[in-house]
Backbone as a chain_set.jsonl record, in Angstrom:
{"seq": "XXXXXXXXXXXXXXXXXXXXXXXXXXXXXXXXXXXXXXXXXXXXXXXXXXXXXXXXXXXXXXXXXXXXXXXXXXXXXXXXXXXXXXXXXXXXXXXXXXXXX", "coords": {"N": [[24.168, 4.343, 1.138], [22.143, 4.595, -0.437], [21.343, 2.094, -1.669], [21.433, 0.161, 0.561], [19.027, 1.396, 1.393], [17.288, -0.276, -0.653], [17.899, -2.634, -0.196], [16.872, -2.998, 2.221], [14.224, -2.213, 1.432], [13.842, -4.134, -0.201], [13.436, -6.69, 1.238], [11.698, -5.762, 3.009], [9.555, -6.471, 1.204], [9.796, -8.731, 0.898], [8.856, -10.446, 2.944], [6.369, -9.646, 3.341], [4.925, -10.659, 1.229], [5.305, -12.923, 1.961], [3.462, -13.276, 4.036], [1.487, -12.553, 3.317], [1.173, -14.982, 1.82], [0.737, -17.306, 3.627], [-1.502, -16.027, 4.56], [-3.673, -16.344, 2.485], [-3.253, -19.405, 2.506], [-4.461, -19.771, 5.2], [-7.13, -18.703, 4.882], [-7.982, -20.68, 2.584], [-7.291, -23.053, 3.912], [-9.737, -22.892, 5.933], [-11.561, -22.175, 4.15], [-12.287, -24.972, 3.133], [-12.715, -26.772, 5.693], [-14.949, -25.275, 6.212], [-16.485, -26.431, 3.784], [-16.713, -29.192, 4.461], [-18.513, -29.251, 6.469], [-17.709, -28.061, 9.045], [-17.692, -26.027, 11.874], [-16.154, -23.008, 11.951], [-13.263, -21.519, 14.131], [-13.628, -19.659, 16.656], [-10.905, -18.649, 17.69], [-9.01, -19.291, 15.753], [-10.113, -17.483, 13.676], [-9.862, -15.02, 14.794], [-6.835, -15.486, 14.983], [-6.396, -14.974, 12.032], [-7.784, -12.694, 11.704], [-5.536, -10.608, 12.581], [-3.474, -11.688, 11.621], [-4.186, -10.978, 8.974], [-4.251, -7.706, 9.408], [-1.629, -7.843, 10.428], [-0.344, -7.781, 7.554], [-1.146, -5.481, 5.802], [0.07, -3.267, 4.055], [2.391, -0.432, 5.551], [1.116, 2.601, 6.1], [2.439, 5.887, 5.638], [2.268, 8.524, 6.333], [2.212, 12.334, 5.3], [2.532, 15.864, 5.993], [2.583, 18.32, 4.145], [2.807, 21.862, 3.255], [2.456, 23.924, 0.817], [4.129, 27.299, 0.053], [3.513, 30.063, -1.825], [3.196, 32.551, -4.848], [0.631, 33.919, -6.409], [-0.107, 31.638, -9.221], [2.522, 30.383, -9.914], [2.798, 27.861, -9.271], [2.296, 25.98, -7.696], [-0.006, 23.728, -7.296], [0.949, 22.289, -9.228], [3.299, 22.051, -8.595], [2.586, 19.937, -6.385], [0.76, 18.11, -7.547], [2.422, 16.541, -9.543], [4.567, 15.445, -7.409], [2.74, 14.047, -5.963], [2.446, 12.032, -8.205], [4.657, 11.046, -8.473], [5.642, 10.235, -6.99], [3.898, 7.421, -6.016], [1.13, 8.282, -4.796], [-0.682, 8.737, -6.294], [-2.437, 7.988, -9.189], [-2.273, 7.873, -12.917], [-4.3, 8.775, -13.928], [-6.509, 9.22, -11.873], [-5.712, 11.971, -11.441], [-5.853, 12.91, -13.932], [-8.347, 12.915, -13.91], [-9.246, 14.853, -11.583], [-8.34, 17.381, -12.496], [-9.975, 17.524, -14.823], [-12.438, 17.797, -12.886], [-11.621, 20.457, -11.881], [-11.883, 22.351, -13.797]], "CA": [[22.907, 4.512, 1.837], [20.818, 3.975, -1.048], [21.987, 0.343, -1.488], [20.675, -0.256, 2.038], [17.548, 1.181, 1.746], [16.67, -0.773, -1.439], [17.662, -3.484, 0.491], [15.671, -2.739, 2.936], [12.95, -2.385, 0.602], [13.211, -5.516, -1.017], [13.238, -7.647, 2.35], [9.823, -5.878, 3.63], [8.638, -6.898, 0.348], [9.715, -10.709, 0.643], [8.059, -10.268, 4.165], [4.356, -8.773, 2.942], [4.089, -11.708, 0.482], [5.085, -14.049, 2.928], [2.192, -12.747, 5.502], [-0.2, -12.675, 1.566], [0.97, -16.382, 1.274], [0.013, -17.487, 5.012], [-3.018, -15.725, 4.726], [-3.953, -17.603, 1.446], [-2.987, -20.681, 3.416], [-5.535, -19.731, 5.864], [-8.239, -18.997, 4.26], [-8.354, -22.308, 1.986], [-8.199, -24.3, 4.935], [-10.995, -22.399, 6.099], [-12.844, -22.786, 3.692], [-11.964, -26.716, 3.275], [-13.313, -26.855, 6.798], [-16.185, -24.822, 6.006], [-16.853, -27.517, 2.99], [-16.135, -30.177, 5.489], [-19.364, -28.775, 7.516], [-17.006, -28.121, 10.311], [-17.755, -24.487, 12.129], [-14.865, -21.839, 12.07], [-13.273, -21.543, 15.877], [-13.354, -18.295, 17.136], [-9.252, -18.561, 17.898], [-8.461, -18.851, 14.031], [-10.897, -16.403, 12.965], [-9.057, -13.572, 15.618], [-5.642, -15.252, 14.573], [-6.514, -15.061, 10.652], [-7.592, -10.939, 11.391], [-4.729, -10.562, 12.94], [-2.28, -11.673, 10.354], [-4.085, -9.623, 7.83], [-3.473, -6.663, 9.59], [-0.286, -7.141, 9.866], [-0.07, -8.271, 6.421], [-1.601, -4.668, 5.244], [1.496, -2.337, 3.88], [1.702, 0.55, 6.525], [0.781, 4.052, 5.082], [3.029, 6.771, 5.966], [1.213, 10.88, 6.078], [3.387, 13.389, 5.265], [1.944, 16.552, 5.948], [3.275, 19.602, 3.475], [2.914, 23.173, 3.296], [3.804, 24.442, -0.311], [3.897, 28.683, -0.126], [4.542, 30.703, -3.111], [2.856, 33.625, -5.067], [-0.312, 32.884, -7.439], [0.216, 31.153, -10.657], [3.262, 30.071, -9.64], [3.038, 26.249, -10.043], [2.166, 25.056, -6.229], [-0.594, 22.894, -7.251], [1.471, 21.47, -9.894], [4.516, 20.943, -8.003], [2.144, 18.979, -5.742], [0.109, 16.579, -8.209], [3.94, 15.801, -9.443], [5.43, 14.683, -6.253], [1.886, 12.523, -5.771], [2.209, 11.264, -9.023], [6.022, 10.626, -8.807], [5.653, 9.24, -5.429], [2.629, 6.565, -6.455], [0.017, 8.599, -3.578], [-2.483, 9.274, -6.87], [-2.137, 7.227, -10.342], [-2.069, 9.565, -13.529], [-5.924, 8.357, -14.101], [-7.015, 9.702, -10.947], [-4.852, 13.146, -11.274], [-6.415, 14.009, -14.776], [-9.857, 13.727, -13.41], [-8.981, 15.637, -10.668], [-7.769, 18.148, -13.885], [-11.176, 18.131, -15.15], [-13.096, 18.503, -12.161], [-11.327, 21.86, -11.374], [-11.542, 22.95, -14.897]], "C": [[21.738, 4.081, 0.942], [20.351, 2.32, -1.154], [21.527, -0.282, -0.295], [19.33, -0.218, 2.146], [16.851, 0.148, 0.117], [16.852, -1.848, -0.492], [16.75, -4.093, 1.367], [14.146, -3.032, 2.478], [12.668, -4.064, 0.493], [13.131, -6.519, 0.02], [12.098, -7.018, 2.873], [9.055, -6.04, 2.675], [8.367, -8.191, 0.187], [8.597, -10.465, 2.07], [6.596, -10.356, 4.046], [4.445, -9.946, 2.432], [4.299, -13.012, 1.094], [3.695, -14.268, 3.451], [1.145, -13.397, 4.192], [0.205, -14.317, 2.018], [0.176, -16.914, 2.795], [-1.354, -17.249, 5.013], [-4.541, -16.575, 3.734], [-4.312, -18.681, 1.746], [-4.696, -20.987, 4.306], [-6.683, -19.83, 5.594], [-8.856, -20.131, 3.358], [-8.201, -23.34, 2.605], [-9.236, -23.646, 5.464], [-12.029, -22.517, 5.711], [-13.204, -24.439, 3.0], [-12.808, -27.085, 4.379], [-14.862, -26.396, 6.807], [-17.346, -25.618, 4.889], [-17.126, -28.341, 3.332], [-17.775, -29.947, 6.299], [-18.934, -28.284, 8.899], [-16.894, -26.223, 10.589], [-16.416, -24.063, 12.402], [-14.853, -21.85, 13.81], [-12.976, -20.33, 16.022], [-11.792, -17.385, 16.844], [-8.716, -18.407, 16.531], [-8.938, -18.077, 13.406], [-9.915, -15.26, 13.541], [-7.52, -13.874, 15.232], [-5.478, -14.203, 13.068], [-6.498, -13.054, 10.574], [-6.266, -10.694, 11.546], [-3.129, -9.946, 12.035], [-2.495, -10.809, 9.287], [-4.279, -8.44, 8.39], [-2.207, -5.985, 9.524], [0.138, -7.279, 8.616], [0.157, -6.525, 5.223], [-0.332, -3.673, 5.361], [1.297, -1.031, 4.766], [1.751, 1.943, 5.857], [1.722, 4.892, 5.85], [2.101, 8.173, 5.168], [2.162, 10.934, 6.499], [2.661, 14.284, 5.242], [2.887, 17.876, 5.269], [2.691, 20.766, 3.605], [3.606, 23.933, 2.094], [3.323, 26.566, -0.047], [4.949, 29.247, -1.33], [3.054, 31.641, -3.729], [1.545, 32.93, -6.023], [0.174, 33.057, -8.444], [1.979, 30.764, -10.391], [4.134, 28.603, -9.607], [2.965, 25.817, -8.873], [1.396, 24.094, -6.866], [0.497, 21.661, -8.542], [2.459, 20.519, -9.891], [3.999, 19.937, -7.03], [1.983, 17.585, -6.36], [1.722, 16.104, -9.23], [4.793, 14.871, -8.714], [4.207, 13.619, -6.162], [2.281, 11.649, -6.798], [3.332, 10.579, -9.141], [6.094, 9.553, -7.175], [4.387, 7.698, -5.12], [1.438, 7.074, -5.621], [-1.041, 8.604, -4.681], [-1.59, 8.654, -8.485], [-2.553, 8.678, -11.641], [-3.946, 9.46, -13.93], [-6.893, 9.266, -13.089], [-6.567, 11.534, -11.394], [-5.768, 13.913, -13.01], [-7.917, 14.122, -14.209], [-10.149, 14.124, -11.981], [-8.87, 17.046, -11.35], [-9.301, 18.47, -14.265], [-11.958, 18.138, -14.189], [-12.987, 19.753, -11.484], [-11.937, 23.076, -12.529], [-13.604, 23.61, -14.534]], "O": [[20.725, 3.467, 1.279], [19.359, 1.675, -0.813], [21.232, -1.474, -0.385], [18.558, -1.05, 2.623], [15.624, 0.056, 0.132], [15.831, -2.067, 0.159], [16.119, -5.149, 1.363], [13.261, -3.751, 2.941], [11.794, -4.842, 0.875], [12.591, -7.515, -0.461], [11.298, -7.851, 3.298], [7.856, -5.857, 2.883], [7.401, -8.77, -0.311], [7.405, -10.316, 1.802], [5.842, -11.112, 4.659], [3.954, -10.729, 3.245], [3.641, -14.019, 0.836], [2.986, -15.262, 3.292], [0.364, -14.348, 4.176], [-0.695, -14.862, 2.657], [-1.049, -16.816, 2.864], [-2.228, -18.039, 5.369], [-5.642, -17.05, 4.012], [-5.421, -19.131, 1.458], [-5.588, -21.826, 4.182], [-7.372, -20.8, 5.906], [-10.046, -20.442, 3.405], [-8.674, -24.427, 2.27], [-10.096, -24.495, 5.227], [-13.1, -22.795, 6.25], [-14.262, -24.826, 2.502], [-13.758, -27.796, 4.05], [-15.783, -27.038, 7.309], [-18.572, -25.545, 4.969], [-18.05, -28.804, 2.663], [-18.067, -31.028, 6.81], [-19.759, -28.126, 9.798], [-16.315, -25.391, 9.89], [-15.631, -24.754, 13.051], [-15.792, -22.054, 14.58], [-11.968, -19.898, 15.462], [-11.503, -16.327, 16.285], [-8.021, -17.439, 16.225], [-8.327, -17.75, 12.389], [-9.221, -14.628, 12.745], [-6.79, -12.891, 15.107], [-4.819, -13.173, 12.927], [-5.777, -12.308, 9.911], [-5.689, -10.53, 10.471], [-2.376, -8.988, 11.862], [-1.663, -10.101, 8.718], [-4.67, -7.758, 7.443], [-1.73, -4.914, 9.148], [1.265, -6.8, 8.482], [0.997, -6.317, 4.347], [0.188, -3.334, 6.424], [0.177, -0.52, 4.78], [2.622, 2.17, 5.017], [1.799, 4.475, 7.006], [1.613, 8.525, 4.095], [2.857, 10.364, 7.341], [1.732, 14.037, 4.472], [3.828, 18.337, 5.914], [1.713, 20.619, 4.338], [4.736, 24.422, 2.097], [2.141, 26.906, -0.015], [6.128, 29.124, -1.663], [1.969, 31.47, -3.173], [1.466, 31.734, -6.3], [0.762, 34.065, -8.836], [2.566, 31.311, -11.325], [5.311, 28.286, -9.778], [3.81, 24.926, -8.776], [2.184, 23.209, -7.199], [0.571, 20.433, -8.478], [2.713, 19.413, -10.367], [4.782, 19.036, -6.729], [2.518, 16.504, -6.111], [1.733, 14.899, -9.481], [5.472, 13.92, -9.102], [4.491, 12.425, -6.258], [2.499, 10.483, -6.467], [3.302, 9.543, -9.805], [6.543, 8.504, -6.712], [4.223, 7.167, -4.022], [0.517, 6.258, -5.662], [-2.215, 8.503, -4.326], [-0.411, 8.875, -8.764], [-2.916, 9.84, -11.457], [-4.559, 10.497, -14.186], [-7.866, 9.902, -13.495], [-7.551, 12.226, -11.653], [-6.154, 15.074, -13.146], [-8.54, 15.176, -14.084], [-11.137, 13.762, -11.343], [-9.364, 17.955, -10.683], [-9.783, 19.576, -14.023], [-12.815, 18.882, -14.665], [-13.838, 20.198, -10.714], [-12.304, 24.227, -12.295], [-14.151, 24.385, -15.319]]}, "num_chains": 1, "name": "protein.A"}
């Protein structure tokens, strides 16, 4: 099962930088054209959003609920799982640390 989902993984990752390269694409004929003096057409502007929407990695919310007694280590077992899970970088998480303090 794991073997699958890396798989998995690593084919919606060739995917995304496909969409990045396309979009790339797009935009430097765009702005070739736009060099060119030649106005943008509506139709490639609404394709071009388009693609970078779908291009944009999709976010998954997880909504938790940690319960346990005080001093106990909830907040800690939280900023752990963010930090182990990439949701908050360790940069962000200490000054999160000193703005409680």
């Amino acid at each position: 099962a794991r073997r699958r989902e890396e798989v998995e993984k690593e084919e919606r990752r060739k995917r995304a930088e496909q969409r990045r390269r396309e979009i790339k694409e797009k935009a430097e004929r765009a702005k070739k054209a736009a060099a060119a003096g030649l106005p943008p057409s509506a139709a490639a502007a609404a394709a071009a959003e388009a693609l970078a929407r779908e291009a944009a990695p999709a976010e998954i919310q997880v909504t938790v609920a940690v319960l346990g007694h005080q001093g106990s280590g909830k907040s800690t077992l939280v900023g752990a799982l963010m930090l182990a899970t990439g949701a908050i970088n360790e940069r962000e998480l200490m000054k999160r640390r000193k703005d409680l303090e």
